[in-house]
Short mmCIF file of C-alpha atoms and ligand atoms in Angstrom, two decimals:
data_model
loop_
_atom_site.label_atom_id
_atom_site.label_comp_id
_atom_site.label_asym_id
_atom_site.label_seq_id
_atom_site.Cartn_x
_atom_site.Cartn_y
_atom_site.Cartn_z
CA UNK A 1 -22.31 -231.43 21.93
CA UNK A 2 -25.12 -230.56 23.90
CA UNK A 3 -27.39 -228.56 22.25
CA UNK A 4 -27.52 -230.48 18.94
CA UNK A 5 -28.69 -233.98 20.86
CA UNK A 6 -31.55 -232.43 23.06
CA UNK A 7 -34.59 -233.37 21.53
CA UNK A 8 -36.70 -230.70 19.77
CA UNK A 9 -40.29 -229.97 20.00
CA UNK A 10 -41.31 -228.56 16.85
CA UNK A 11 -44.43 -228.70 14.78
CA UNK A 12 -44.72 -231.22 11.42
CA UNK A 13 -44.50 -228.48 8.89
CA UNK A 14 -41.44 -226.69 10.22
CA UNK A 15 -39.59 -230.28 10.39
CA UNK A 16 -37.76 -229.10 7.20
CA UNK A 17 -36.29 -226.16 8.89
CA UNK A 18 -34.84 -228.04 11.50
CA UNK A 19 -31.11 -228.47 10.06
CA UNK A 20 -30.92 -224.46 10.42
CA UNK A 21 -32.21 -224.10 14.09
CA UNK A 22 -29.33 -222.27 15.81
CA UNK A 23 -28.80 -221.28 19.52
CA UNK A 24 -27.33 -218.55 20.44
CA UNK A 25 -26.23 -217.00 24.34
CA UNK A 26 -26.90 -213.71 25.18
CA UNK A 27 -26.19 -211.82 28.22
CA UNK A 28 -27.60 -208.98 29.79
CA UNK A 29 -23.77 -207.44 31.41
CA UNK A 30 -24.00 -205.91 34.90
CA UNK A 31 -24.77 -202.45 33.67
CA UNK A 32 -27.94 -203.32 32.09
CA UNK A 33 -29.13 -205.05 35.24
CA UNK A 34 -27.91 -202.17 37.15
CA UNK A 35 -29.45 -199.47 34.92
CA UNK A 36 -33.00 -201.35 35.16
CA UNK A 37 -33.02 -202.23 31.12
CA UNK A 38 -33.67 -206.01 31.81
CA UNK A 39 -37.11 -205.84 30.60
CA UNK A 40 -36.50 -203.62 27.95
CA UNK A 41 -33.76 -206.08 26.42
CA UNK A 42 -35.39 -209.28 27.09
CA UNK A 43 -38.53 -208.14 24.95
CA UNK A 44 -36.17 -207.24 22.05
CA UNK A 45 -35.29 -210.69 21.57
CA UNK A 46 -39.18 -212.23 22.57
CA UNK A 47 -40.84 -209.52 20.27
CA UNK A 48 -38.52 -210.66 17.40
CA UNK A 49 -40.13 -213.84 17.38
CA UNK A 50 -37.04 -216.41 18.71
CA UNK A 51 -37.51 -218.72 21.93
CA UNK A 52 -36.57 -218.44 25.24
CA UNK A 53 -34.99 -221.82 26.36
CA UNK A 54 -32.88 -220.43 29.17
CA UNK A 55 -33.26 -217.48 31.64
CA UNK A 56 -31.31 -216.73 35.13
CA UNK A 57 -29.77 -214.11 37.02
CA UNK A 58 -26.66 -214.72 38.01
CA UNK A 59 -23.55 -213.74 40.01
CA UNK A 60 -20.23 -214.59 37.30
CA UNK A 61 -17.29 -215.86 38.93
CA UNK A 62 -13.91 -215.00 37.75
CA UNK A 63 -12.91 -218.06 36.33
CA UNK A 64 -15.91 -218.21 34.21
CA UNK A 65 -15.55 -214.92 33.17
CA UNK A 66 -12.25 -215.73 31.93
CA UNK A 67 -12.95 -218.98 30.24
CA UNK A 68 -16.10 -216.87 28.41
CA UNK A 69 -13.55 -214.69 26.89
CA UNK A 70 -10.64 -216.55 26.51
CA UNK A 71 -10.21 -215.41 23.09
CA UNK A 72 -9.62 -211.87 24.42
CA UNK A 73 -6.83 -212.78 27.17
CA UNK A 74 -4.03 -210.77 25.20
CA UNK A 75 -6.04 -207.92 25.13
CA UNK A 76 -4.96 -205.04 26.95
CA UNK A 77 -8.49 -204.05 27.92
CA UNK A 78 -8.98 -208.01 29.24
CA UNK A 79 -8.92 -207.45 33.07
CA UNK A 80 -11.12 -204.47 32.95
CA UNK A 81 -13.32 -206.51 30.74
CA UNK A 82 -13.26 -209.51 33.48
CA UNK A 83 -13.85 -206.89 36.44
CA UNK A 84 -16.92 -205.72 34.56
CA UNK A 85 -18.80 -208.85 34.07
CA UNK A 86 -17.88 -209.63 37.32
CA UNK A 87 -19.13 -206.34 39.16
CA UNK A 88 -22.62 -207.14 39.70
CA UNK A 89 -25.56 -209.79 38.82
CA UNK A 90 -25.71 -210.87 34.84
CA UNK A 91 -28.89 -212.15 32.94
CA UNK A 92 -27.94 -215.11 31.46
CA UNK A 93 -30.46 -216.16 28.12
CA UNK A 94 -30.60 -219.04 25.75
CA UNK A 95 -32.16 -218.17 22.33
CA UNK A 96 -33.06 -220.55 19.79
CA UNK A 97 -34.27 -220.08 16.28
CA UNK A 98 -33.68 -220.25 12.52
CA UNK A 99 -30.83 -217.66 12.06
CA UNK A 100 -30.52 -216.75 15.67
CA UNK A 101 -27.04 -216.23 15.80
CA UNK A 102 -26.89 -213.45 13.41
CA UNK A 103 -30.11 -211.89 13.97
CA UNK A 104 -29.21 -211.14 17.18
CA UNK A 105 -25.94 -209.84 17.20
CA UNK A 106 -27.80 -207.56 14.39
CA UNK A 107 -30.37 -206.39 17.16
CA UNK A 108 -27.51 -205.92 19.65
CA UNK A 109 -25.94 -203.82 17.10
CA UNK A 110 -21.68 -203.01 16.79
CA UNK A 111 -19.34 -203.12 19.49
CA UNK A 112 -19.03 -199.72 20.12
CA UNK A 113 -22.16 -198.19 21.37
CA UNK A 114 -21.19 -194.91 19.40
CA UNK A 115 -20.78 -197.10 15.82
CA UNK A 116 -23.71 -198.95 16.60
CA UNK A 117 -27.17 -198.22 14.41
CA UNK A 118 -29.97 -196.66 16.23
CA UNK A 119 -32.55 -199.42 16.61
CA UNK A 120 -30.11 -201.76 17.75
CA UNK A 121 -30.01 -202.16 21.60
CA UNK A 122 -26.36 -200.58 22.03
CA UNK A 123 -27.52 -198.10 19.40
CA UNK A 124 -30.26 -196.68 21.53
CA UNK A 125 -28.86 -197.56 25.35
CA UNK A 126 -25.35 -197.39 25.31
CA UNK A 127 -22.50 -195.02 24.83
CA UNK A 128 -19.06 -196.65 25.79
CA UNK A 129 -17.59 -199.85 24.72
CA UNK A 130 -16.64 -200.68 28.03
CA UNK A 131 -20.27 -200.75 28.93
CA UNK A 132 -22.16 -201.95 26.10
CA UNK A 133 -25.10 -203.98 28.10
CA UNK A 134 -24.95 -207.00 25.79
CA UNK A 135 -23.09 -210.12 24.63
CA UNK A 136 -24.34 -212.54 21.85
CA UNK A 137 -22.52 -215.43 20.59
CA UNK A 138 -20.66 -214.36 17.22
CA UNK A 139 -21.09 -217.95 15.82
CA UNK A 140 -23.14 -221.09 15.94
CA UNK A 141 -20.13 -222.87 17.56
CA UNK A 142 -19.78 -220.33 19.76
CA UNK A 143 -23.61 -220.38 20.77
CA UNK A 144 -23.27 -224.23 21.73
CA UNK A 145 -20.19 -223.82 23.77
CA UNK A 146 -21.42 -220.55 25.59
CA UNK A 147 -24.71 -221.83 26.36
CA UNK A 148 -23.02 -225.18 27.72
CA UNK A 149 -20.26 -222.82 29.59
CA UNK A 150 -23.36 -220.76 31.62
CA UNK A 151 -26.11 -223.75 31.98
CA UNK A 152 -25.76 -226.58 33.78
CA UNK A 153 -27.85 -229.90 32.41
CA UNK A 154 -31.69 -229.13 33.74
CA UNK A 155 -31.29 -225.47 33.56
CA UNK A 156 -32.54 -225.27 29.69
CA UNK A 157 -36.40 -226.01 28.53
CA UNK A 158 -37.56 -227.06 25.17
CA UNK A 159 -41.28 -225.91 24.52
CA UNK A 160 -43.69 -225.07 21.72
CA UNK A 161 -44.54 -221.36 21.66
CA UNK A 162 -48.29 -220.78 21.51
CA UNK A 163 -47.59 -218.40 18.48
CA UNK A 164 -45.43 -220.87 16.45
CA UNK A 165 -48.05 -221.07 13.59
CA UNK A 166 -48.27 -217.40 13.55
CA UNK A 167 -44.43 -216.76 13.31
CA UNK A 168 -43.60 -219.53 10.33
CA UNK A 169 -45.96 -220.22 7.76
P1 ADP B 1 -18.84 -208.21 20.98
O1 ADP B 1 -19.44 -208.38 22.41
O2 ADP B 1 -19.44 -207.51 19.99
O3 ADP B 1 -18.61 -209.48 20.26
P2 ADP B 1 -15.70 -208.27 21.17
O4 ADP B 1 -16.15 -209.77 21.36
O5 ADP B 1 -14.88 -207.62 20.43
O6 ADP B 1 -17.43 -207.81 20.88
O7 ADP B 1 -15.17 -208.05 22.82
C1 ADP B 1 -16.14 -208.55 23.76
C2 ADP B 1 -16.16 -207.67 24.70
O8 ADP B 1 -14.98 -206.99 25.36
C3 ADP B 1 -17.16 -206.29 24.30
O9 ADP B 1 -18.46 -206.49 24.12
C4 ADP B 1 -16.81 -205.07 25.36
O10 ADP B 1 -17.54 -205.41 26.38
C5 ADP B 1 -15.12 -205.64 25.32
N1 ADP B 1 -14.18 -204.93 24.79
C6 ADP B 1 -13.89 -204.72 23.37
N2 ADP B 1 -12.78 -203.95 22.82
C7 ADP B 1 -13.00 -203.39 24.18
C8 ADP B 1 -11.95 -202.15 24.15
N3 ADP B 1 -11.41 -201.82 23.37
N4 ADP B 1 -12.02 -201.55 25.64
C9 ADP B 1 -13.08 -202.20 26.64
N5 ADP B 1 -13.41 -203.05 26.16
C10 ADP B 1 -13.86 -203.97 25.40
#
């Protein structure tokens, strides 16, 4: 869909890896914003070397939260989850890179923060599944779906980071 057709700016020697470039939707949930963890969380993805292509602070309407989490509709915690996600502003991010979907999930850690490894965002910064501070898409397909859901045309930006030749040989 939209993500695949946007022109990508790349250094010539990186064209070979073009096919593997993925995008993922990462969101700092309302607890992460309220607890002042925005900079800390963005930094982890930034320092890793992924490319930020979308970023905004946003008050999520109920319908959007329900659409985003529609696969969990039948779960007993679904109403609580929607209340949580809409309880305050979230930070919406689109990140792009080779292997970014799985890698972002690793940086984020297990759904239950008590089981998340130290060094991961949830492992370091959270204690409860219902307050696990951050979301990351679970597949490249969902990455595209969620970015299209949370961002409007014109809110995403393609650019070549100055550090590109220092990240990839
Ligand atoms: P993840 O966010 O790690 O991909 P899931 O897709 O299973 O995890 O669940 C989505 C979100 O729903 C979780 O991040 C968490 O905020 C919430 N959630 C999942 N399971 C529970 C639960 N048992 N109780 C409360 N909230 C839950």
